[in-house]
Short mmCIF file of C-alpha atoms in Angstrom, two decimals:
data_model
loop_
_atom_site.label_atom_id
_atom_site.label_comp_id
_atom_site.label_asym_id
_atom_site.label_seq_id
_atom_site.Cartn_x
_atom_site.Cartn_y
_atom_site.Cartn_z
CA MET A 1 -22.67 17.96 -23.90
CA THR A 2 -22.70 17.44 -20.15
CA ASP A 3 -23.98 13.91 -20.68
CA ARG A 4 -21.14 13.19 -23.05
CA LYS A 5 -18.61 14.56 -20.55
CA ASP A 6 -20.07 12.47 -17.75
CA ALA A 7 -20.04 9.37 -19.94
CA LEU A 8 -16.36 9.95 -20.64
CA MET A 9 -15.65 10.15 -16.91
CA GLU A 10 -17.21 6.75 -16.41
CA GLU A 11 -14.97 5.11 -18.99
CA PRO A 12 -11.73 3.86 -17.47
CA LEU A 13 -8.31 5.34 -18.05
CA ASN A 14 -6.09 2.57 -19.38
CA LEU A 15 -2.37 2.86 -18.80
CA VAL A 16 0.11 0.47 -20.36
CA LEU A 17 3.39 0.82 -18.48
CA PHE A 18 6.43 -0.45 -20.35
CA SER A 19 9.31 1.69 -19.05
CA GLY A 20 10.73 0.95 -15.65
CA THR A 21 12.51 4.20 -14.85
CA ASP A 22 11.42 6.22 -11.82
CA ASP A 23 10.50 9.35 -13.81
CA LYS A 24 8.11 7.54 -16.15
CA LEU A 25 6.61 5.54 -13.30
CA GLN A 26 6.14 8.76 -11.31
CA ALA A 27 4.34 10.38 -14.27
CA ALA A 28 2.12 7.30 -14.57
CA ALA A 29 1.37 7.34 -10.84
CA VAL A 30 0.33 11.00 -10.97
CA LEU A 31 -1.99 10.33 -13.94
CA THR A 32 -3.47 7.43 -12.02
CA ALA A 33 -4.01 9.46 -8.86
CA GLY A 34 -5.65 12.31 -10.75
CA ALA A 35 -8.11 10.00 -12.45
CA ALA A 36 -8.83 8.18 -9.19
CA ALA A 37 -9.52 11.52 -7.49
CA LEU A 38 -12.20 12.24 -10.09
CA GLY A 39 -13.80 8.85 -9.63
CA LYS A 40 -12.54 7.59 -12.98
CA PRO A 41 -11.55 3.92 -12.84
CA VAL A 42 -7.96 3.16 -13.85
CA ASN A 43 -6.61 -0.04 -15.37
CA VAL A 44 -2.84 -0.40 -15.30
CA PHE A 45 -1.15 -3.08 -17.39
CA LEU A 46 2.50 -3.78 -16.52
CA GLN A 47 4.86 -4.96 -19.23
CA TYR A 48 8.59 -5.52 -19.49
CA TRP A 49 10.71 -3.15 -17.39
CA ALA A 50 7.76 -1.54 -15.67
CA LEU A 51 6.77 -4.98 -14.42
CA ASP A 52 10.34 -5.59 -13.27
CA ALA A 53 10.17 -2.40 -11.17
CA PHE A 54 7.10 -3.82 -9.34
CA ARG A 55 9.02 -6.84 -8.06
CA ARG A 56 8.58 -7.09 -4.31
CA ASP A 57 12.33 -6.93 -3.67
CA ARG A 58 13.00 -4.12 -6.16
CA ILE A 59 10.09 -1.68 -5.85
CA GLY A 60 11.89 0.53 -3.33
CA ARG A 61 15.12 0.68 -5.32
CA ASP A 62 16.47 3.45 -7.50
CA HIS A 63 15.26 2.59 -11.00
CA GLY A 64 17.15 5.34 -12.78
CA LEU A 65 15.70 7.89 -15.19
CA ALA A 66 14.89 7.99 -18.90
CA PRO A 67 17.99 8.80 -21.00
CA GLU A 68 16.71 12.29 -21.90
CA ALA A 69 16.90 13.28 -18.23
CA GLY A 70 20.70 13.59 -18.43
CA THR A 71 22.71 14.79 -15.47
CA GLU A 72 20.71 18.01 -15.12
CA GLY A 73 17.43 16.09 -15.03
CA ARG A 74 18.85 13.84 -12.35
CA VAL A 75 19.58 16.89 -10.19
CA HIS A 76 16.01 18.20 -10.60
CA VAL A 77 14.47 14.85 -9.74
CA ASP A 78 16.71 14.49 -6.69
CA ASP A 79 15.82 18.01 -5.54
CA LEU A 80 12.10 17.26 -5.69
CA ARG A 81 12.59 14.04 -3.79
CA ARG A 82 14.62 15.82 -1.11
CA ALA A 83 11.83 18.41 -0.87
CA GLY A 84 9.51 15.59 0.12
CA GLN A 85 7.98 14.19 -3.05
CA VAL A 86 6.65 10.73 -2.26
CA SER A 87 7.68 7.75 -4.38
CA TRP A 88 5.58 6.55 -7.31
CA ALA A 89 4.78 3.38 -5.39
CA GLU A 90 3.36 5.43 -2.52
CA VAL A 91 1.34 7.62 -4.93
CA LEU A 92 -0.14 4.43 -6.40
CA ARG A 93 -0.98 3.11 -2.93
CA GLN A 94 -2.79 6.36 -2.15
CA ALA A 95 -4.59 6.25 -5.51
CA LYS A 96 -5.80 2.72 -4.76
CA ASP A 97 -7.04 3.91 -1.39
CA LEU A 98 -8.92 6.78 -3.05
CA GLY A 99 -10.53 5.21 -6.07
CA VAL A 100 -10.82 2.18 -8.30
CA VAL A 101 -7.35 1.27 -9.54
CA ASP A 102 -6.64 -2.20 -10.89
CA ILE A 103 -3.01 -3.09 -11.54
CA GLN A 104 -2.39 -6.20 -13.63
CA ALA A 105 0.83 -7.84 -14.74
CA CYS A 106 1.10 -8.89 -18.38
CA SER A 107 1.35 -12.67 -18.44
CA LEU A 108 3.85 -12.66 -21.31
CA SER A 109 6.14 -10.29 -19.41
CA MET A 110 5.84 -12.56 -16.35
CA ASP A 111 7.18 -15.39 -18.53
CA LEU A 112 9.89 -13.14 -19.92
CA LEU A 113 11.13 -12.26 -16.43
CA ALA A 114 10.51 -15.83 -15.20
CA ILE A 115 8.60 -14.66 -12.13
CA ASP A 116 5.23 -15.43 -10.54
CA GLN A 117 2.79 -13.27 -8.61
CA ALA A 118 4.45 -14.02 -5.29
CA ASP A 119 7.49 -12.15 -6.59
CA LEU A 120 5.45 -8.99 -7.10
CA ASP A 121 4.58 -6.20 -4.68
CA PRO A 122 1.02 -6.39 -3.26
CA LEU A 123 0.17 -3.28 -5.34
CA VAL A 124 -0.23 -5.70 -8.25
CA ASP A 125 -3.74 -7.18 -8.17
CA GLY A 126 -3.18 -10.03 -10.58
CA VAL A 127 -1.84 -11.40 -13.83
CA GLU A 128 -3.74 -11.25 -17.11
CA GLY A 129 -3.28 -11.50 -20.85
CA VAL A 130 -3.54 -8.64 -23.28
CA THR A 131 -7.05 -9.66 -24.38
CA SER A 132 -8.39 -9.35 -20.86
CA PHE A 133 -6.78 -5.94 -20.64
CA TYR A 134 -8.51 -4.80 -23.83
CA LEU A 135 -11.84 -6.17 -22.70
CA ASN A 136 -11.61 -4.27 -19.41
CA ALA A 137 -10.44 -1.13 -21.21
CA GLY A 138 -13.87 -0.51 -22.74
CA ALA A 139 -14.01 2.74 -24.70
CA GLY A 140 -11.64 4.55 -22.35
CA HIS A 141 -8.42 6.23 -23.37
CA MET A 142 -5.31 4.12 -23.78
CA VAL A 143 -1.96 5.56 -22.77
CA PHE A 144 1.41 3.86 -23.29
CA ILE A 145 4.29 4.98 -21.11
CA MET B 1 -32.39 47.42 1.79
CA THR B 2 -29.18 46.58 3.60
CA ALA B 3 -26.94 43.86 2.35
CA VAL B 4 -26.55 40.95 4.71
CA LEU B 5 -22.91 40.03 5.08
CA GLU B 6 -22.47 36.31 5.28
CA THR B 7 -20.05 35.36 8.02
CA PRO B 8 -17.53 32.79 6.82
CA PRO B 9 -18.29 29.33 8.21
CA THR B 10 -16.08 28.03 10.99
CA VAL B 11 -13.38 25.62 9.83
CA THR B 12 -13.97 22.12 11.21
CA THR B 13 -10.72 20.52 10.05
CA THR B 14 -7.46 21.91 8.71
CA VAL B 15 -5.37 19.74 6.40
CA ASP B 16 -1.80 20.97 6.27
CA ALA B 17 -0.55 19.63 2.94
CA ARG B 18 2.27 22.15 2.59
CA GLY B 19 5.35 20.48 1.17
CA SER B 20 3.24 17.83 -0.56
CA PHE B 21 3.46 17.73 -4.35
CA CYS B 22 0.71 17.40 -6.97
CA PRO B 23 -1.68 15.61 -6.57
CA GLY B 24 -0.92 15.13 -2.86
CA PRO B 25 -2.95 18.06 -1.45
CA LEU B 26 -6.06 17.00 -3.41
CA MET B 27 -5.67 13.43 -2.21
CA GLU B 28 -5.36 14.60 1.38
CA LEU B 29 -8.44 16.79 0.95
CA ILE B 30 -10.48 13.89 -0.46
CA ARG B 31 -9.48 11.75 2.50
CA ALA B 32 -10.53 14.50 4.93
CA ILE B 33 -13.85 14.99 3.13
CA ARG B 34 -14.59 11.28 3.36
CA GLU B 35 -14.04 11.38 7.10
CA SER B 36 -16.25 14.47 7.51
CA GLN B 37 -19.98 15.07 7.90
CA VAL B 38 -22.09 17.06 5.44
CA GLY B 39 -21.79 20.72 6.40
CA ASP B 40 -18.25 20.38 7.79
CA VAL B 41 -15.75 22.94 6.57
CA ILE B 42 -12.26 21.84 5.63
CA ALA B 43 -9.30 24.13 5.05
CA VAL B 44 -6.43 22.79 2.95
CA LEU B 45 -3.05 24.47 3.10
CA SER B 46 -1.00 23.81 -0.03
CA SER B 47 2.31 25.07 -1.32
CA ASP B 48 1.92 23.16 -4.59
CA LYS B 49 1.07 25.53 -7.45
CA GLY B 50 -1.10 23.09 -9.37
CA SER B 51 -3.42 22.44 -6.45
CA LYS B 52 -4.98 25.89 -6.33
CA LEU B 53 -6.08 25.32 -9.92
CA ASP B 54 -7.08 21.67 -9.56
CA ILE B 55 -8.75 21.64 -6.15
CA PRO B 56 -11.52 24.18 -7.04
CA LYS B 57 -12.26 22.18 -10.19
CA TRP B 58 -12.46 18.99 -8.19
CA ILE B 59 -14.74 20.67 -5.62
CA GLU B 60 -17.14 21.70 -8.41
CA LYS B 61 -17.10 18.25 -10.02
CA ALA B 62 -17.59 16.50 -6.69
CA GLY B 63 -20.50 18.80 -5.80
CA HIS B 64 -19.04 20.51 -2.74
CA ARG B 65 -18.81 24.24 -2.03
CA LEU B 66 -15.70 26.36 -2.42
CA VAL B 67 -15.84 28.82 0.47
CA SER B 68 -12.62 30.71 -0.21
CA LEU B 69 -9.22 30.56 -1.82
CA THR B 70 -6.60 32.80 -0.29
CA THR B 71 -2.97 33.11 -1.28
CA LEU B 72 -0.89 33.58 1.84
CA ASP B 73 2.86 33.74 2.40
CA GLY B 74 4.22 30.96 0.18
CA TYR B 75 1.09 28.83 0.24
CA ASP B 76 -2.61 28.84 -0.53
CA GLU B 77 -5.51 28.26 1.82
CA ILE B 78 -8.48 26.62 0.14
CA VAL B 79 -11.61 26.33 2.24
CA VAL B 80 -14.32 23.88 1.21
CA GLN B 81 -17.65 22.88 2.70
CA LYS B 82 -18.77 19.29 2.33
CA ALA B 83 -22.15 19.54 0.59
CA ARG B 84 -23.23 15.94 0.10
#
């Protein structure tokens, strides 16, 4: 039982980030940091609007919230930020500092947005196709946000 | 036979992570542990409610020693000894 648990910890956590709103990216950053703290490797694959949020010139911007947040959700998120919650980008930087976190941009999404790696924040380690992502994912869990 | 009362170890480093949100206090603790020597005692102060649940679990998994967990006025003090 313990062996099985330990084996699971060695498998990476694989996060596919699609949404580019600050709330979903914050949730993804917290999942990443938690796994990194436990020594679990994390592979992050950026697609579509999540990739757009990682653009060098846009990463610090307000990326809005998921529609279900509504006006009340906006107030709660703003309150937490005012109370000192650090941005998702900063949580990811800390997670990279703490553990093994590899952040890759989906090559198709790069084409879609007509950008190259120089347009992306240094948090992004590289560009890869979906097959490479699956190969690196091993038997670890796959989460789509 | 008289019981020997163990005196609590002296805190080497205090990490004040009050005001930091989950998983901030744990991340600050890990950083402090990395910079410490085996045997050092680190106290983390956290006002985040999740951390007093998560940090002891992390300490066990990472193979360190939980010295104490005390709830104070609006925050928790978690004391850990680096064991390896």
